[in-house]
Tab-separated table of C-alpha atoms in Angstrom:
chain	number	residue	atom	x	y	z
A	1397	UNK	CA	-26.924	-22.518	0.185
A	1398	UNK	CA	-26.554	-20.229	3.218
A	1399	UNK	CA	-23.077	-19.985	4.921
A	1400	UNK	CA	-24.135	-19.994	8.566
A	1401	UNK	CA	-20.872	-19.687	10.264
A	1402	UNK	CA	-19.484	-16.429	11.790
A	1403	UNK	CA	-15.859	-17.168	10.676
A	1404	UNK	CA	-14.443	-16.632	7.179
A	1405	UNK	CA	-12.804	-19.464	5.150
A	1406	UNK	CA	-15.620	-21.019	3.157
A	1407	UNK	CA	-14.137	-24.344	1.674
A	1408	UNK	CA	-12.647	-24.078	-1.783
A	1409	UNK	CA	-14.763	-27.008	-3.050
A	1410	UNK	CA	-18.058	-25.213	-2.231
A	1411	UNK	CA	-17.468	-22.506	-4.804
A	1412	UNK	CA	-18.393	-23.062	-8.488
A	1413	UNK	CA	-15.083	-22.885	-10.290
A	1414	UNK	CA	-13.835	-22.244	-13.766
A	1415	UNK	CA	-10.330	-21.457	-15.172
A	1416	UNK	CA	-10.387	-18.083	-13.477
A	1417	UNK	CA	-7.837	-17.897	-10.511
A	1418	UNK	CA	-9.500	-18.132	-6.896
A	1419	UNK	CA	-8.084	-17.028	-3.552
A	1420	UNK	CA	-7.651	-20.117	-1.458
A	1421	UNK	CA	-9.785	-20.353	1.787
A	1422	UNK	CA	-6.816	-19.702	4.159
A	1423	UNK	CA	-5.519	-16.758	2.355
A	1424	UNK	CA	-9.233	-15.386	2.086
A	1425	UNK	CA	-9.435	-15.629	5.988
A	1426	UNK	CA	-6.150	-13.536	6.481
A	1427	UNK	CA	-7.198	-11.016	3.764
A	1428	UNK	CA	-10.623	-10.544	5.255
A	1429	UNK	CA	-8.873	-9.959	8.810
A	1430	UNK	CA	-6.742	-7.094	7.242
A	1431	UNK	CA	-9.836	-5.491	5.667
A	1432	UNK	CA	-11.246	-4.896	9.225
A	1433	UNK	CA	-14.784	-4.992	7.804
A	1434	UNK	CA	-17.885	-3.799	9.691
A	1435	UNK	CA	-21.631	-4.586	8.971
A	1436	UNK	CA	-22.008	-1.098	7.635
A	1437	UNK	CA	-18.937	-1.068	5.318
A	1438	UNK	CA	-18.931	-0.501	1.553
A	1439	UNK	CA	-16.293	-2.762	0.219
A	1440	UNK	CA	-14.810	-3.145	-3.455
A	1441	UNK	CA	-13.218	-6.244	-4.642
A	1442	UNK	CA	-11.139	-5.359	-7.690
A	1443	UNK	CA	-10.126	-8.287	-9.902
A	1444	UNK	CA	-12.812	-10.446	-8.153
A	1445	UNK	CA	-12.142	-13.624	-10.163
A	1446	UNK	CA	-14.680	-16.188	-8.827
A	1447	UNK	CA	-16.100	-13.782	-6.406
A	1448	UNK	CA	-14.765	-15.637	-3.222
A	1449	UNK	CA	-13.546	-12.648	-1.324
A	1450	UNK	CA	-16.557	-10.631	-2.262
A	1451	UNK	CA	-19.043	-13.227	-1.182
A	1452	UNK	CA	-17.125	-13.733	2.228
A	1453	UNK	CA	-17.287	-9.852	2.728
A	1454	UNK	CA	-20.975	-9.908	1.970
A	1455	UNK	CA	-21.440	-12.160	4.848
A	1456	UNK	CA	-20.020	-9.530	7.211
A	1457	UNK	CA	-21.246	-6.336	5.462
A	1458	UNK	CA	-24.849	-7.130	5.799
A	1459	UNK	CA	-25.897	-3.641	6.199
A	1460	UNK	CA	-23.406	-2.257	3.742
A	1461	UNK	CA	-22.486	-2.950	0.262
A	1462	UNK	CA	-20.013	-5.039	-1.688
A	1463	UNK	CA	-19.166	-4.376	-5.160
A	1464	UNK	CA	-17.238	-6.979	-7.400
A	1465	UNK	CA	-15.225	-5.599	-10.426
A	1466	UNK	CA	-13.865	-8.203	-12.874
A	1467	UNK	CA	-12.745	-7.665	-16.575
A	1468	UNK	CA	-13.025	-11.433	-17.512
A	1469	UNK	CA	-16.401	-12.329	-18.740
A	1470	UNK	CA	-15.945	-16.058	-17.336
A	1471	UNK	CA	-15.254	-14.447	-14.035
A	1472	UNK	CA	-18.381	-12.393	-14.194
A	1473	UNK	CA	-20.481	-15.408	-14.791
A	1474	UNK	CA	-18.819	-17.347	-12.016
A	1475	UNK	CA	-19.428	-14.425	-9.563
A	1476	UNK	CA	-23.043	-14.299	-10.458
A	1477	UNK	CA	-23.451	-18.019	-10.121
A	1478	UNK	CA	-21.529	-18.052	-6.702
A	1479	UNK	CA	-23.474	-15.070	-5.394
A	1480	UNK	CA	-26.733	-16.848	-6.126
A	1481	UNK	CA	-25.354	-20.189	-4.636
A	1482	UNK	CA	-24.428	-18.444	-1.375
A	1483	UNK	CA	-27.454	-16.263	-1.396
A	1484	UNK	CA	-25.613	-12.711	-1.144
A	1485	UNK	CA	-26.351	-9.610	-2.680
A	1486	UNK	CA	-23.422	-8.210	-4.721
A	1487	UNK	CA	-23.197	-5.480	-7.342
A	1488	UNK	CA	-21.263	-7.106	-10.176
A	1489	UNK	CA	-19.449	-4.711	-12.649
A	1490	UNK	CA	-17.870	-5.998	-15.772
A	1491	UNK	CA	-14.972	-3.915	-17.147
A	1492	UNK	CA	-11.515	-2.512	-16.344
A	1493	UNK	CA	-11.147	-1.415	-12.753
A	1494	UNK	CA	-9.190	1.729	-13.649
A	1495	UNK	CA	-12.268	2.930	-15.530
A	1496	UNK	CA	-15.063	1.508	-13.574
A	1497	UNK	CA	-13.637	2.789	-10.111
A	1498	UNK	CA	-13.942	6.209	-11.252
A	1499	UNK	CA	-17.652	5.861	-11.702
A	1500	UNK	CA	-18.248	4.720	-8.053
A	1501	UNK	CA	-19.055	6.836	-5.012
A	1502	UNK	CA	-16.600	6.749	-1.857
A	1503	UNK	CA	-16.153	3.609	-0.211
A	1504	UNK	CA	-14.589	2.123	3.032
A	1505	UNK	CA	-12.469	-0.711	1.984
A	1506	UNK	CA	-10.865	-2.097	-1.176
A	1507	UNK	CA	-9.369	-5.274	-1.848
A	1508	UNK	CA	-7.005	-5.495	-5.106
A	1509	UNK	CA	-6.527	-9.139	-6.221
A	1510	UNK	CA	-5.919	-8.373	-9.815
A	1511	UNK	CA	-5.032	-5.204	-11.618
A	1512	UNK	CA	-4.598	-6.035	-15.332
A	1513	UNK	CA	-1.127	-4.359	-15.252
A	1514	UNK	CA	-2.575	-1.145	-13.942
A	1515	UNK	CA	-1.870	-1.372	-10.150
A	1516	UNK	CA	-0.351	2.064	-9.907
A	1517	UNK	CA	-3.494	3.803	-11.472
A	1518	UNK	CA	-5.724	1.614	-9.573
A	1519	UNK	CA	-4.074	2.514	-6.146
A	1520	UNK	CA	-4.071	6.177	-7.088
A	1521	UNK	CA	-7.853	6.101	-7.784
A	1522	UNK	CA	-8.489	4.077	-4.453
A	1523	UNK	CA	-6.687	6.503	-2.603
A	1524	UNK	CA	-8.869	9.381	-3.864
A	1525	UNK	CA	-12.179	7.284	-3.315
A	1526	UNK	CA	-11.413	5.840	0.030
A	1527	UNK	CA	-13.027	7.598	2.998
A	1528	UNK	CA	-10.764	8.676	5.748
A	1529	UNK	CA	-9.450	5.628	7.670
A	1530	UNK	CA	-10.235	3.542	4.721
A	1531	UNK	CA	-8.205	0.425	4.109
A	1532	UNK	CA	-6.724	-0.872	0.994
A	1533	UNK	CA	-5.505	-4.454	0.861
A	1534	UNK	CA	-3.644	-5.986	-2.046
A	1535	UNK	CA	-2.937	-9.704	-2.661
A	1536	UNK	CA	-0.120	-10.689	-5.118
A	1537	UNK	CA	2.147	-13.633	-5.789
A	1538	UNK	CA	5.087	-11.945	-7.368
A	1539	UNK	CA	8.163	-9.940	-5.743
A	1540	UNK	CA	7.787	-7.351	-8.580
A	1541	UNK	CA	4.179	-6.677	-7.731
A	1542	UNK	CA	4.821	-6.694	-4.001
A	1543	UNK	CA	7.448	-3.880	-4.644
A	1544	UNK	CA	5.086	-2.027	-6.866
A	1545	UNK	CA	2.301	-2.121	-4.313
A	1546	UNK	CA	4.409	-0.936	-1.364
A	1547	UNK	CA	5.970	1.825	-3.252
A	1548	UNK	CA	2.572	3.136	-4.748
A	1549	UNK	CA	0.940	2.861	-1.154
A	1550	UNK	CA	3.658	5.011	0.293
A	1551	UNK	CA	3.651	7.400	-2.687
A	1552	UNK	CA	-0.106	7.970	-2.128
A	1553	UNK	CA	0.369	8.653	1.527
A	1554	UNK	CA	-1.175	5.430	2.917
A	1555	UNK	CA	-0.163	4.818	6.642
A	1556	UNK	CA	0.699	1.828	8.699
A	1557	UNK	CA	1.755	-0.144	5.641
A	1558	UNK	CA	1.761	-3.709	6.653
A	1559	UNK	CA	3.365	-6.657	4.517
A	1560	UNK	CA	3.041	-10.276	5.287
A	1561	UNK	CA	3.922	-13.630	3.307
A	1562	UNK	CA	1.347	-16.316	3.730
A	1563	UNK	CA	2.644	-19.905	3.150
A	1564	UNK	CA	0.171	-22.558	3.417
A	1565	UNK	CA	0.520	-26.371	3.250
A	1566	UNK	CA	-2.291	-28.764	3.250
A	1567	UNK	CA	-2.484	-32.362	4.278
A	1568	UNK	CA	-2.785	-34.973	1.575
A	1569	UNK	CA	-3.422	-38.607	2.119
A	1570	UNK	CA	-0.608	-40.819	0.705
A	1571	UNK	CA	-1.437	-44.379	1.557
A	1572	UNK	CA	-1.188	-44.528	5.379
A	1573	UNK	CA	0.699	-41.362	5.584
A	1574	UNK	CA	-0.157	-37.748	5.403
A	1575	UNK	CA	1.923	-35.603	3.214
A	1576	UNK	CA	2.085	-31.828	3.484
A	1577	UNK	CA	1.496	-30.008	0.072
A	1578	UNK	CA	2.520	-26.431	-0.194
A	1579	UNK	CA	0.460	-23.802	-2.097
A	1580	UNK	CA	1.967	-20.997	-3.770
A	1581	UNK	CA	3.139	-18.234	-1.245
A	1582	UNK	CA	0.937	-15.067	-1.286
A	1583	UNK	CA	2.038	-11.491	-0.263
A	1584	UNK	CA	-0.617	-9.515	1.520
A	1585	UNK	CA	-0.014	-5.855	1.725
A	1586	UNK	CA	-2.471	-3.274	3.468
A	1587	UNK	CA	-2.480	0.421	4.264
A	1588	UNK	CA	-4.665	2.966	5.831
A	1589	UNK	CA	-5.818	6.261	4.392
A	1590	UNK	CA	-5.580	8.778	7.160
A	1591	UNK	CA	-5.082	12.289	6.124
A	1592	UNK	CA	-4.580	13.533	9.695
A	1593	UNK	CA	-1.397	11.515	9.993
A	1594	UNK	CA	0.408	12.506	6.819
């Protein structure tokens, strides 16, 4: 199916799902806004899961390139299935991000959704590989990972570090009433590589 809208936020239920975690549509929309993608951007999705963010990015980077890295084989299969369903061209890489990132050329944007416990190493590599004014965005759910992300962005020299907490509640029908049901809070951290401002 083609996603014909210009705005991000493909409904969750349209994706082929498995046991692999997926970034919810509202969080995806905010994450994409922080990435500041352009049609010629090369964007890397680290820990791509079902491929939801990579697929949304591919709708924006129509003259660029989107690469999804995932270490879970079920995730790889889901990314392939979803990219076919939404008719987008992704480069899909199976393996550990800390190893696979080293094999890539420079890129404009990177989104880190999963790190396999190697966040510091991944941020280090991403700083080296990002072009000047490139943007790194990290999504996490724990306070410990939030702290680690901020500290490592600072240590590597990222500028304009931005931290937000996203709390989403969705309406759920309960008889003739609507109950607001909360999703897990998500932290979204971003930073810009700008050597001229260090």
